[in-house]
Coordinates of C-alpha atoms in Angstrom, one line a residue:
Chain A
M120 CA -19.0 -35.4 -22.4
A121 CA -15.4 -35.1 -23.4
G122 CA -13.0 -33.7 -20.8
R123 CA -11.7 -30.1 -21.0
R124 CA -8.5 -29.2 -22.8
V125 CA -6.3 -26.5 -21.3
L126 CA -3.1 -24.7 -22.3
I127 CA -1.0 -22.8 -19.7
T128 CA 1.6 -20.2 -20.6
G129 CA 4.5 -19.6 -18.2
V130 CA 4.3 -23.3 -17.1
G131 CA 7.9 -23.0 -15.9
S132 CA 7.1 -20.7 -13.1
P133 CA 6.2 -22.1 -9.7
I134 CA 2.5 -21.1 -10.0
G135 CA 2.3 -22.3 -13.6
S136 CA 3.8 -25.7 -12.6
A137 CA 1.5 -26.0 -9.6
L138 CA -1.5 -25.2 -11.7
A139 CA -0.6 -27.8 -14.3
G140 CA -0.1 -30.4 -11.6
R141 CA -3.6 -29.6 -10.2
L142 CA -5.3 -29.7 -13.5
E143 CA -3.7 -33.0 -14.7
A144 CA -4.8 -34.7 -11.4
D145 CA -8.4 -33.5 -12.0
P146 CA -10.5 -36.0 -14.1
E147 CA -12.5 -33.1 -15.5
F148 CA -9.5 -32.2 -17.6
E149 CA -8.4 -34.6 -20.3
Y150 CA -5.5 -32.7 -21.8
V151 CA -3.1 -30.1 -20.3
A152 CA -0.4 -28.4 -22.3
G153 CA 2.2 -26.0 -20.9
L154 CA 4.0 -23.4 -23.0
D155 CA 7.3 -21.9 -21.8
T156 CA 11.0 -21.6 -22.6
R157 CA 11.8 -23.0 -19.1
R158 CA 10.9 -26.6 -18.2
P159 CA 8.2 -27.0 -15.5
Q160 CA 9.6 -27.1 -11.9
A161 CA 7.7 -30.3 -11.0
E162 CA 7.5 -33.7 -12.5
L163 CA 4.4 -33.3 -14.7
L164 CA 3.7 -36.7 -16.3
A165 CA 0.5 -35.9 -18.2
T166 CA 1.3 -32.4 -19.3
E167 CA 2.5 -31.9 -22.8
F168 CA 5.3 -29.4 -22.7
I169 CA 5.5 -27.1 -25.7
E170 CA 8.9 -25.4 -25.7
A171 CA 8.4 -22.0 -27.3
D172 CA 8.8 -18.4 -26.6
I173 CA 5.5 -16.6 -26.1
R174 CA 6.9 -13.6 -28.1
D175 CA 7.6 -15.8 -31.1
P176 CA 4.9 -15.6 -33.8
I177 CA 5.2 -19.4 -34.3
I178 CA 2.8 -19.8 -31.3
A179 CA 0.1 -18.7 -33.7
N180 CA 0.6 -22.1 -35.4
L181 CA 1.3 -24.2 -32.3
I182 CA -1.7 -23.1 -30.2
P183 CA -4.5 -23.9 -32.7
Q184 CA -2.9 -27.4 -33.1
A185 CA -3.4 -28.1 -29.5
E186 CA -7.2 -27.7 -29.9
V187 CA -7.8 -26.4 -26.4
D188 CA -11.0 -24.9 -25.0
T189 CA -9.3 -22.8 -22.3
V190 CA -6.1 -20.8 -22.2
V191 CA -4.5 -19.7 -18.9
H192 CA -2.1 -16.8 -19.5
N193 CA 0.3 -17.0 -16.6
Q194 CA 3.3 -15.3 -18.1
I195 CA 3.1 -11.7 -16.9
V196 CA 6.4 -10.8 -15.4
R197 CA 6.1 -8.8 -12.2
R198 CA 9.8 -8.1 -11.7
P199 CA 12.8 -8.8 -14.0
G200 CA 14.3 -12.2 -13.1
P201 CA 18.1 -12.7 -13.0
G202 CA 19.7 -11.6 -16.3
M203 CA 16.4 -10.1 -17.6
S204 CA 16.4 -6.5 -18.6
S205 CA 13.4 -4.3 -18.0
H206 CA 13.1 -4.1 -21.8
S207 CA 12.7 -7.8 -22.2
M208 CA 10.2 -7.8 -19.3
H209 CA 8.1 -5.3 -21.2
D210 CA 8.4 -7.4 -24.4
I211 CA 7.3 -10.6 -22.6
N212 CA 4.4 -8.8 -21.0
V213 CA 3.1 -6.8 -23.9
I214 CA 4.3 -8.5 -27.1
G215 CA 3.8 -11.9 -25.5
S216 CA 0.2 -11.2 -24.6
L217 CA -0.4 -9.8 -28.0
Q218 CA 1.0 -12.8 -29.8
L219 CA -1.0 -15.1 -27.5
L220 CA -4.3 -13.3 -28.2
T221 CA -3.5 -13.4 -31.9
A222 CA -2.9 -17.2 -31.7
C223 CA -6.2 -17.5 -29.8
E224 CA -8.0 -15.7 -32.6
R225 CA -6.9 -18.5 -34.9
S226 CA -8.1 -21.2 -32.6
P227 CA -11.9 -21.8 -33.1
S228 CA -12.1 -24.3 -30.3
I229 CA -11.4 -21.7 -27.6
R230 CA -14.2 -21.0 -25.1
S231 CA -12.5 -19.1 -22.3
I232 CA -9.3 -17.3 -21.6
V233 CA -8.1 -16.6 -18.0
I234 CA -5.2 -14.1 -17.5
R235 CA -3.3 -13.9 -14.2
G236 CA -3.0 -10.2 -14.2
S237 CA -2.1 -7.7 -11.5
A238 CA -3.9 -5.4 -9.1
G239 CA -0.9 -3.1 -9.9
I240 CA -3.2 -1.5 -12.4
Y241 CA -5.0 0.4 -9.6
G242 CA -1.7 1.8 -8.5
S243 CA -0.7 2.9 -5.0
E244 CA -2.0 6.4 -4.3
A245 CA -2.0 8.7 -1.3
H246 CA -5.7 9.5 -1.3
A247 CA -7.0 6.3 -2.9
P248 CA -10.1 4.5 -1.5
Q249 CA -8.9 1.8 0.9
F250 CA -10.4 -0.9 -1.3
F251 CA -10.5 -0.8 -5.0
D252 CA -13.3 -2.7 -6.7
E253 CA -13.1 -3.9 -10.3
E254 CA -14.7 -0.7 -11.7
M255 CA -12.0 1.5 -10.4
A256 CA -9.1 0.5 -12.6
R257 CA -8.7 3.9 -14.3
L258 CA -9.3 6.2 -11.3
Y259 CA -5.6 7.3 -11.4
P260 CA -3.1 7.7 -14.3
L261 CA -0.8 4.7 -14.9
R262 CA 2.5 5.9 -13.5
T263 CA 5.0 3.1 -13.8
R264 CA 6.3 1.0 -16.7
F265 CA 4.8 -2.1 -15.2
Q266 CA 1.4 -0.4 -14.7
R267 CA 1.4 0.8 -18.3
D268 CA 2.3 -2.8 -19.5
V269 CA -0.6 -4.2 -17.5
G270 CA -2.9 -1.4 -18.8
E271 CA -1.9 -2.3 -22.3
I272 CA -2.6 -6.0 -21.8
E273 CA -6.0 -5.2 -20.3
T274 CA -6.9 -3.0 -23.2
Y275 CA -5.9 -5.8 -25.8
F276 CA -7.9 -8.3 -23.7
E277 CA -11.0 -6.1 -23.5
T278 CA -10.9 -5.5 -27.3
Y279 CA -10.5 -9.3 -27.8
A280 CA -13.5 -9.9 -25.5
R281 CA -15.6 -7.5 -27.4
R282 CA -14.8 -9.0 -30.8
H283 CA -15.2 -12.6 -29.7
S284 CA -18.3 -12.7 -27.6
Q285 CA -18.4 -16.5 -27.6
V286 CA -15.2 -16.5 -25.5
T287 CA -15.4 -15.8 -21.8
C288 CA -12.5 -13.6 -20.9
T289 CA -11.5 -13.4 -17.2
M290 CA -8.9 -10.9 -16.1
L291 CA -7.7 -11.9 -12.6
R292 CA -6.1 -8.9 -10.8
Y293 CA -3.7 -10.4 -8.2
Q294 CA -2.3 -8.6 -5.2
P295 CA 1.4 -9.5 -4.5
A296 CA 1.7 -13.1 -3.4
I297 CA 3.4 -14.4 -0.3
G298 CA 4.3 -18.0 0.5
A299 CA 7.2 -20.2 1.7
G300 CA 7.5 -21.7 -1.8
L301 CA 7.7 -18.4 -3.6
D302 CA 10.4 -16.0 -4.3
T303 CA 8.6 -12.7 -4.9
Q304 CA 9.4 -9.0 -4.3
V305 CA 7.6 -9.2 -1.0
T306 CA 9.4 -12.3 0.3
R307 CA 12.7 -10.9 -0.8
Y308 CA 12.0 -7.6 0.8
L309 CA 11.0 -9.2 4.1
S310 CA 14.0 -11.5 4.0
S311 CA 16.7 -8.8 3.7
P312 CA 18.8 -8.1 6.8
V313 CA 17.4 -4.6 7.2
V314 CA 14.0 -3.7 5.8
P315 CA 13.8 -0.1 4.5
T316 CA 10.5 1.8 5.2
Y317 CA 9.3 5.3 4.6
L318 CA 9.9 7.3 7.8
G319 CA 6.6 8.2 9.5
F320 CA 4.3 6.2 7.3
D321 CA 2.6 2.9 7.9
P322 CA 0.6 1.9 4.8
R323 CA -2.1 -0.7 4.7
L324 CA -0.9 -3.6 2.5
Q325 CA -2.8 -6.5 1.1
L326 CA -1.3 -9.8 -0.1
V327 CA -2.5 -13.2 -1.3
H328 CA -1.3 -16.6 0.1
E329 CA 0.3 -18.7 -2.6
E330 CA -2.2 -21.6 -2.2
D331 CA -5.1 -19.2 -2.5
G332 CA -3.5 -17.7 -5.6
I333 CA -3.4 -21.2 -7.2
D334 CA -6.9 -22.2 -6.0
A335 CA -8.3 -18.9 -7.3
L336 CA -6.8 -19.7 -10.7
V337 CA -8.2 -23.2 -10.7
A338 CA -11.6 -21.8 -9.6
A339 CA -11.6 -19.3 -12.5
V340 CA -10.6 -22.0 -15.0
R341 CA -13.6 -24.2 -13.8
N342 CA -16.0 -21.3 -13.6
P343 CA -14.8 -18.4 -15.9
V344 CA -16.7 -15.1 -15.5
R345 CA -16.6 -12.2 -17.8
G346 CA -14.5 -9.1 -16.9
A347 CA -12.0 -8.4 -14.2
V348 CA -11.9 -10.1 -10.8
N349 CA -9.7 -9.1 -7.8
V350 CA -7.7 -11.8 -6.1
A351 CA -6.4 -11.1 -2.6
G352 CA -6.5 -12.3 1.0
P353 CA -9.4 -10.4 2.7
G354 CA -8.4 -7.7 5.2
T355 CA -5.2 -5.7 5.3
I356 CA -2.0 -5.5 7.3
G357 CA 0.0 -2.5 8.4
L358 CA 3.6 -2.5 7.1
T359 CA 5.0 -2.0 10.6
R360 CA 3.1 -5.1 11.9
L361 CA 4.2 -7.1 8.8
I362 CA 7.9 -6.4 9.5
R363 CA 7.6 -7.1 13.2
M364 CA 5.9 -10.4 12.4
A365 CA 8.8 -11.2 10.0
G366 CA 11.2 -10.4 12.8
R367 CA 13.3 -8.0 10.8
P368 CA 14.8 -4.7 11.9
S369 CA 13.3 -1.9 9.9
L370 CA 15.3 1.1 8.6
P371 CA 13.0 4.2 8.3
I372 CA 14.2 6.5 5.6
A373 CA 12.8 10.0 4.9
A374 CA 10.7 10.0 1.7
P375 CA 13.0 12.3 -0.4
L376 CA 16.0 10.1 0.4
F377 CA 14.3 6.7 0.0
G378 CA 15.2 6.1 -3.7
G379 CA 18.9 7.1 -3.2
V380 CA 19.4 5.0 -0.1
T381 CA 17.7 1.9 -1.4
D382 CA 19.7 2.2 -4.6
A383 CA 22.9 2.3 -2.6
M384 CA 21.7 -0.6 -0.5
R385 CA 21.2 -2.6 -3.8
R386 CA 24.8 -2.2 -4.6
V387 CA 25.8 -4.0 -1.4
G388 CA 23.5 -6.9 -2.2
L389 CA 20.0 -6.0 -0.8
P390 CA 17.0 -6.6 -3.0
V391 CA 16.0 -4.3 -5.8
L392 CA 12.8 -2.4 -5.1
S393 CA 10.9 -1.7 -8.3
E394 CA 9.1 1.6 -8.7
D395 CA 5.8 -0.1 -8.3
F396 CA 6.9 -1.8 -5.1
R397 CA 8.3 1.4 -3.7
R398 CA 4.9 3.1 -4.2
F399 CA 3.2 0.0 -2.6
L400 CA 5.5 0.5 0.4
R401 CA 4.7 4.2 0.6
Y402 CA 0.9 4.3 0.0
G403 CA -0.3 0.6 0.2
R404 CA -3.2 -0.8 -1.7
G405 CA -6.3 -2.9 -0.9
V406 CA -8.9 -4.4 -3.2
D407 CA -12.4 -5.6 -2.7
T408 CA -12.9 -9.4 -3.2
T409 CA -16.7 -9.6 -3.3
R410 CA -16.7 -10.6 -7.0
L411 CA -14.2 -13.4 -6.4
T412 CA -16.3 -14.9 -3.6
E413 CA -19.8 -14.3 -5.1
E414 CA -19.3 -14.8 -8.9
V415 CA -16.3 -17.1 -9.2
G416 CA -17.4 -18.8 -6.1
F417 CA -14.0 -19.0 -4.4
T418 CA -13.4 -17.8 -0.8
P419 CA -9.7 -17.5 0.0
R420 CA -8.7 -19.6 3.0
Y421 CA -6.1 -17.1 4.3
G422 CA -6.9 -13.4 5.0
T423 CA -3.9 -11.2 4.6
P424 CA -2.8 -11.3 8.3
A425 CA -3.2 -15.1 8.3
A426 CA -1.2 -15.4 5.0
V427 CA 1.6 -13.5 6.6
A428 CA 1.5 -15.6 9.8
D429 CA 1.6 -18.8 7.8
W430 CA 4.6 -17.6 5.8
V431 CA 6.4 -16.6 9.0
Q432 CA 5.8 -20.0 10.4
R433 CA 6.9 -22.0 7.3
R434 CA 9.8 -20.2 5.8
D435 CA 13.3 -21.5 6.5
G436 CA 14.9 -18.2 7.4
R437 CA 15.4 -17.5 11.1
R438 CA 14.1 -14.3 12.8
L439 CA 16.8 -11.7 13.0
L440 CA 15.3 -10.1 16.0
P441 CA 14.5 -12.4 18.9
S442 CA 10.8 -12.9 19.7
L443 CA 10.4 -10.7 22.7
S444 CA 7.1 -12.1 24.1
G445 CA 8.5 -15.6 23.6
A446 CA 11.5 -14.6 25.8
L447 CA 9.3 -13.0 28.5
A448 CA 6.6 -15.7 28.7
Chain B
M184 CA 0.3 4.0 39.4
L185 CA 4.0 4.3 39.6
G186 CA 5.6 7.6 40.3
P187 CA 8.6 8.7 38.2
G188 CA 11.0 7.9 41.1
D189 CA 9.7 4.3 41.3
A190 CA 10.0 4.0 37.5
V191 CA 13.7 5.0 37.6
G192 CA 14.3 2.6 40.5
T193 CA 12.6 -0.2 38.7
G194 CA 14.6 0.5 35.5
V195 CA 17.9 0.4 37.5
E196 CA 16.9 -2.8 39.1
F197 CA 16.0 -4.3 35.8
M198 CA 19.3 -3.4 34.2
R199 CA 21.2 -4.7 37.2
G200 CA 19.4 -8.0 36.9
L201 CA 20.0 -8.2 33.2
R202 CA 23.8 -7.5 33.7
G203 CA 23.9 -10.2 36.4
A204 CA 22.2 -12.8 34.1
L205 CA 24.5 -11.9 31.2
D206 CA 27.6 -12.2 33.4
Q207 CA 26.4 -15.8 34.2
G208 CA 26.8 -16.5 30.5
L209 CA 23.0 -16.6 29.6
E210 CA 22.0 -15.6 26.0
L211 CA 20.3 -12.2 25.7
P212 CA 16.7 -13.5 25.4
A213 CA 17.1 -15.8 28.4
A214 CA 18.8 -13.0 30.4
L215 CA 15.9 -10.7 29.5
A216 CA 13.4 -13.3 30.7
R217 CA 15.2 -13.8 33.9
S218 CA 15.5 -10.2 34.9
A219 CA 11.9 -9.4 33.7
A220 CA 10.6 -12.1 36.0
D221 CA 11.9 -10.1 39.0
L222 CA 9.9 -7.0 38.1
P223 CA 6.8 -5.9 40.0
R224 CA 3.7 -7.4 38.6
G225 CA 2.2 -4.2 37.0
V226 CA 5.4 -3.3 35.3
R227 CA 5.9 -6.9 34.1
D228 CA 2.4 -6.9 32.4
R229 CA 3.2 -3.6 30.8
V230 CA 6.6 -4.9 29.5
R231 CA 4.9 -8.0 28.2
S232 CA 2.3 -6.1 26.3
V233 CA 5.0 -3.9 24.7
A234 CA 6.9 -7.0 23.8
R235 CA 3.8 -8.5 22.3
R236 CA 3.3 -5.5 20.1
L237 CA 6.9 -5.4 19.1
D238 CA 6.4 -9.0 17.8
G239 CA 3.6 -7.8 15.6
N240 CA 1.1 -9.7 17.8
Y241 CA -1.8 -7.2 17.8
Q242 CA -5.0 -6.6 15.9
E243 CA -5.9 -3.8 13.5
D244 CA -9.0 -4.0 11.4
E245 CA -9.0 -3.7 7.6
W246 CA -9.1 0.1 8.0
G247 CA -6.1 0.2 10.3
F248 CA -8.2 0.9 13.4
D249 CA -6.2 -0.3 16.5
S250 CA -8.3 -0.5 19.7
E251 CA -5.2 -1.0 21.9
F252 CA -3.7 2.2 20.5
V253 CA -7.0 4.0 21.3
S254 CA -6.9 2.9 24.9
L255 CA -3.3 4.0 25.1
V256 CA -4.0 7.6 23.9
E257 CA -7.4 7.8 25.7
P258 CA -6.1 9.5 28.9
G259 CA -4.7 12.3 26.7
F260 CA -8.0 12.8 24.9
D261 CA -9.8 12.6 28.2
F262 CA -7.7 15.4 29.5
L263 CA -8.5 17.6 26.5
Y264 CA -12.2 16.7 26.9
D265 CA -12.5 17.4 30.6
V266 CA -9.9 19.9 31.5
W267 CA -8.6 21.7 28.4
W268 CA -11.8 22.3 26.5
R269 CA -14.4 21.5 29.2
V270 CA -16.6 19.8 26.6
K271 CA -20.4 19.7 27.2
A272 CA -22.1 17.2 25.0
V273 CA -25.9 17.2 24.6
G274 CA -28.3 15.0 22.7
V275 CA -25.9 12.1 22.5
E276 CA -28.9 9.7 22.7
N277 CA -29.8 10.9 19.2
V278 CA -27.0 8.8 17.8
P279 CA -28.5 5.4 16.8
A280 CA -27.2 2.7 19.2
H281 CA -26.6 0.2 16.4
G282 CA -26.7 0.0 12.6
R283 CA -25.4 2.4 10.1
A284 CA -25.6 6.2 10.6
L285 CA -23.9 9.3 9.3
L286 CA -22.8 12.1 11.6
A287 CA -22.6 15.4 9.7
A288 CA -20.8 18.2 11.6
N289 CA -19.5 21.6 11.0
H290 CA -15.7 21.8 10.7
A291 CA -13.2 24.2 12.1
G292 CA -9.8 24.3 13.7
I293 CA -7.4 23.2 11.0
L294 CA -6.5 19.9 12.7
P295 CA -9.4 17.4 13.2
W296 CA -9.7 17.8 16.9
D297 CA -13.4 18.1 16.5
A298 CA -13.5 14.6 15.2
T299 CA -11.7 13.2 18.3
M300 CA -13.9 15.2 20.7
M301 CA -17.1 13.9 19.0
S302 CA -15.7 10.3 19.3
I303 CA -15.0 10.8 23.0
A304 CA -18.5 12.3 23.5
V305 CA -20.1 9.2 21.9
M306 CA -17.8 6.8 23.6
R307 CA -18.4 8.3 27.1
E308 CA -21.9 9.6 27.1
H309 CA -23.9 7.3 24.9
P310 CA -25.8 4.6 26.8
L311 CA -24.4 2.0 24.3
P312 CA -21.0 3.5 23.3
R313 CA -19.7 2.9 19.8
Q314 CA -16.6 4.0 18.0
P315 CA -17.3 6.4 15.2
R316 CA -15.1 6.3 12.1
F317 CA -14.3 9.7 10.5
L318 CA -13.6 10.7 7.0
V319 CA -10.5 12.9 7.3
L320 CA -9.2 15.4 4.8
N321 CA -6.8 13.9 2.4
L322 CA -4.2 16.4 3.4
A323 CA -3.8 14.8 6.8
F324 CA -2.7 11.6 5.2
D325 CA 0.3 13.3 3.7
L326 CA 1.7 14.1 7.1
P327 CA 4.2 11.7 8.6
W328 CA 3.3 10.0 12.0
F329 CA 0.1 12.1 12.2
S330 CA -1.4 10.1 9.4
V331 CA -0.6 6.8 11.1
A332 CA -2.2 8.0 14.4
I333 CA -5.3 9.1 12.5
R334 CA -5.8 5.7 11.0
K335 CA -5.2 4.0 14.3
V336 CA -8.0 6.0 16.0
G337 CA -10.5 5.4 13.3
G338 CA -9.9 8.0 10.6
V339 CA -10.1 7.0 6.9
V340 CA -9.3 8.9 3.7
A341 CA -12.3 11.1 2.7
S342 CA -13.4 9.1 -0.3
P343 CA -17.0 8.3 -1.0
Y344 CA -16.1 4.7 -1.6
N345 CA -14.7 4.4 1.9
A346 CA -17.8 6.0 3.4
I347 CA -20.1 3.6 1.5
R348 CA -18.1 0.6 2.5
L349 CA -18.1 1.6 6.2
L350 CA -21.8 2.3 6.2
E351 CA -22.5 -1.1 4.5
Q352 CA -20.5 -2.6 7.4
D353 CA -23.1 -0.9 9.7
Q354 CA -20.6 1.5 11.2
L355 CA -21.2 5.0 12.6
V356 CA -19.4 7.3 10.2
G357 CA -18.6 11.0 10.8
V358 CA -18.2 13.5 8.0
F359 CA -17.5 17.2 7.7
P360 CA -19.3 18.3 4.6
E361 CA -17.7 21.7 4.6
G362 CA -14.3 20.0 4.0
V363 CA -11.2 22.0 3.8
K364 CA -13.2 25.2 3.3
G365 CA -14.4 24.7 6.9
T366 CA -11.0 24.4 8.5
G367 CA -9.7 27.5 6.7
K368 CA -12.4 29.9 7.8
P369 CA -11.2 33.3 8.9
Y370 CA -11.7 34.1 12.6
G371 CA -14.2 36.8 11.9
E372 CA -16.6 34.3 10.1
R373 CA -16.0 31.4 12.4
Y374 CA -19.6 30.5 13.1
Q375 CA -20.7 30.9 9.5
L376 CA -20.9 27.5 7.8
Q377 CA -19.4 27.2 4.3
R378 CA -21.4 25.5 1.6
F379 CA -21.7 21.7 1.9
G380 CA -19.7 20.9 -1.2
R381 CA -21.9 19.2 -3.8
G382 CA -23.9 17.3 -1.3
G383 CA -21.8 14.1 -1.6
F384 CA -22.6 13.1 2.0
A385 CA -26.3 13.3 1.4
E386 CA -25.9 11.1 -1.7
I387 CA -24.0 8.5 0.3
A388 CA -26.6 8.5 3.0
L389 CA -29.4 8.0 0.4
R390 CA -27.4 5.3 -1.4
T391 CA -26.9 3.3 1.8
G392 CA -30.2 4.3 3.6
A393 CA -28.2 5.6 6.6
P394 CA -29.9 8.2 8.8
I395 CA -28.1 11.5 9.0
V396 CA -27.4 13.0 12.5
P397 CA -26.6 16.7 12.2
V398 CA -23.9 17.7 14.8
A399 CA -23.1 21.2 15.9
V400 CA -19.7 21.7 17.4
V401 CA -18.9 25.1 19.1
G402 CA -15.5 25.8 20.5
S403 CA -13.3 24.3 17.7
E404 CA -13.5 27.7 16.0
E405 CA -11.4 29.3 18.7
I406 CA -8.6 26.7 19.1
Y407 CA -6.5 28.0 16.2
P408 CA -7.8 31.5 15.5
K409 CA -6.9 32.1 11.9
L410 CA -5.9 35.7 11.6
G411 CA -4.6 35.5 8.1
E412 CA -2.9 33.2 5.7
S413 CA 0.2 33.1 3.5
P414 CA -0.5 32.1 -0.1
L415 CA 3.3 32.0 -0.7
L416 CA 4.0 29.5 2.1
A417 CA 0.9 27.5 1.0
R418 CA 2.3 27.2 -2.5
L419 CA 5.8 26.2 -1.2
M420 CA 4.3 23.6 1.1
S421 CA 1.7 22.6 -1.5
T422 CA -1.1 22.8 1.1
P423 CA -4.6 24.2 0.3
F424 CA -3.9 27.1 2.7
F425 CA -1.2 28.1 5.2
P426 CA -2.8 29.5 8.4
L427 CA -1.3 32.3 10.5
T428 CA -2.6 32.1 14.1
P429 CA -1.4 33.9 17.2
L430 CA 1.0 30.9 17.9
F431 CA 1.6 29.5 14.4
P432 CA 4.1 29.5 12.7
W433 CA 5.9 31.8 15.1
L434 CA 6.4 29.1 17.8
G435 CA 7.2 26.3 15.4
P436 CA 5.7 23.0 16.5
L437 CA 4.5 24.5 19.7
G438 CA 2.2 26.6 17.5
A439 CA 0.1 23.4 17.1
I440 CA -1.0 23.6 20.7
P441 CA -4.7 24.4 20.6
L442 CA -6.0 27.3 22.7
P443 CA -8.2 26.2 25.7
S444 CA -11.6 27.4 24.4
K445 CA -14.8 26.1 25.9
W446 CA -16.8 23.6 23.8
R447 CA -20.4 22.5 23.3
I448 CA -21.3 19.6 21.0
E449 CA -24.9 19.0 20.2
F450 CA -26.1 15.9 18.4
C451 CA -29.5 16.7 16.8
E452 CA -32.5 14.5 15.9
P453 CA -31.6 12.0 13.1
I454 CA -33.0 12.7 9.6
E455 CA -34.2 9.4 8.1
T456 CA -33.2 8.6 4.5
A457 CA -34.1 5.0 4.0
S458 CA -37.7 5.7 2.8
Y459 CA -36.3 7.4 -0.4
G460 CA -34.6 4.1 -1.4
P461 CA -31.1 3.9 -2.9
E462 CA -32.4 5.4 -6.2
G463 CA -32.9 8.7 -4.3
A464 CA -29.1 9.1 -4.6
D465 CA -29.5 9.7 -8.3
D466 CA -32.0 12.5 -7.8
R467 CA -29.9 15.6 -7.9
A468 CA -32.7 17.8 -6.5
L469 CA -33.3 15.5 -3.6
V470 CA -29.6 15.3 -2.8
L471 CA -29.1 19.1 -2.8
E472 CA -32.3 19.7 -0.8
L473 CA -31.3 17.1 1.8
S474 CA -27.8 18.6 2.1
E475 CA -29.2 22.1 2.5
R476 CA -31.7 20.9 5.1
V477 CA -28.8 19.4 7.2
R478 CA -26.8 22.6 6.7
E479 CA -29.6 24.7 8.0
V480 CA -30.0 22.5 11.1
V481 CA -26.3 22.6 11.9
Q482 CA -26.0 26.4 11.2
Q483 CA -29.0 27.1 13.5
R484 CA -27.8 24.9 16.3
V485 CA -24.2 26.3 16.1
L486 CA -25.6 29.8 16.6
E487 CA -27.8 28.6 19.5
N488 CA -25.0 26.9 21.2
V489 CA -22.7 29.8 20.8
V490 CA -25.2 31.7 23.0
K491 CA -25.6 28.9 25.4
R492 CA -21.9 28.4 25.9
G493 CA -21.3 32.1 26.8
P494 CA -17.7 33.5 26.7
A495 CA -15.3 31.5 24.5
F496 CA -12.4 31.0 26.9
V497 CA -13.6 31.3 30.5

């Protein structure tokens, strides 16, 4: 039997590069291609780098030429990178996904598509169930720009899946990732000198360890299932405990002032908190990972508290607050 | 136990030690360690456990339940149980000792004190104590600090998904099927149960095969006697209702002090639901009938216990 042929979009991102590295080392895969405008972050010897913008209609010619059986869509932008406007973030997310699915339609060899999407589609809501399962995506209206982007991508993808029943379409809904090798909203937030919180609230948060995030992607490529699958470290962690473990001083701000104060803090160089992330800090969010374990067959190695503990241990930054129990031991 | 005088003395001693260590040129953590080592043993252990919590080194389960916090606030709840409300709990042995079960109780008293007193009753008087988890009105989760404390002592947002997940984890789950209509009862109709919503709790019990234990709570009706309400203030505060009691809002935050009524809590015989099978949850007629049966039991036992309790405050 011939090996599998995979194309990865967003291969220039840390997770895209790591995934390509994993797949090219795996004898099951005979061909790995990576599409991006940025070069991969690691030395990838066997991966064919296709330098193209996902928004460019030209990919509708490039992708069928690669004759792949699996496409991993790993180019959904969660926060605008340096020099990226929220408008171009929206373009990459929505128009990029649309172009990609159009290109897939012209590739008769495709058997499965895996999208690294976001659990942001569930939103962060005051009275939400503690754990969303995959059926609960539309319990609440989509409130933020990013949520609407993700909602649009999911709708395109569902339509595609309906029209092409021979293709297995997997939508992975990721909780925010944490890891020493990552630069995400969570790690930036926890690395700022003071960490703003909502006065009087301690939401339950859920994160996924970077290694589990990549392993889940590999597992879904090997064993694609139809429909949405949540990806998260089991369990939850309270924000207060998270900040204490990170060893940062928190700055509680009354809810009506939160937006204003954090905007002012941004001007003195503290990280930008997107609207989605602010809602995450106010209301939290947890997802149910039964489908990931039972259907995809992948059990995360790190629960959410363990993922945080691992990040605290491995990151380079020092604690700002001294460890008190260490001092008193 | 240390008296307040001892505590002040110990504090002064600690600060003096810290000052001395800093004067000798030690770094702050080392200086803290040095002066802490000189504290009496009990205080030192207490300081250590606070330090451990400040480092984030403590456990909460996936719902936010924090057993250390529970033991911290327990003396306060014990005081309310024994002295303030003089709670008498009967039939606690009707609560299953293990496995899933649903406690369905009448609801009164604006703030969910009835939930905490039911918890204490099960924790103290059951031969095999277990911590119940309660579905708490969504409204409570909008309040700063209060919402955090509710989670830590075992409250969760009143969502059917939460109830099903908890029952599937074989927990003991408490619900108040009257919901917000129960807490907002006028004083004159305080022993009259409101309708049990759409029977959602019965549906959940059927779906998970959990037995229902009806619970009658008497006494919570008197802690905040609602004499009237202000629709205008309710609209301004965007709450379902704004109660006017003899103390609230006239005394401000002090108005939240509950009156010292006398309580009785009766746990009734469990009603088994497993024999209907999970498909019973889709049978509207069965759900409504089961819900009404539970309501009748609770209503009848409330009235019986009002008589058994006697006068409300003495």
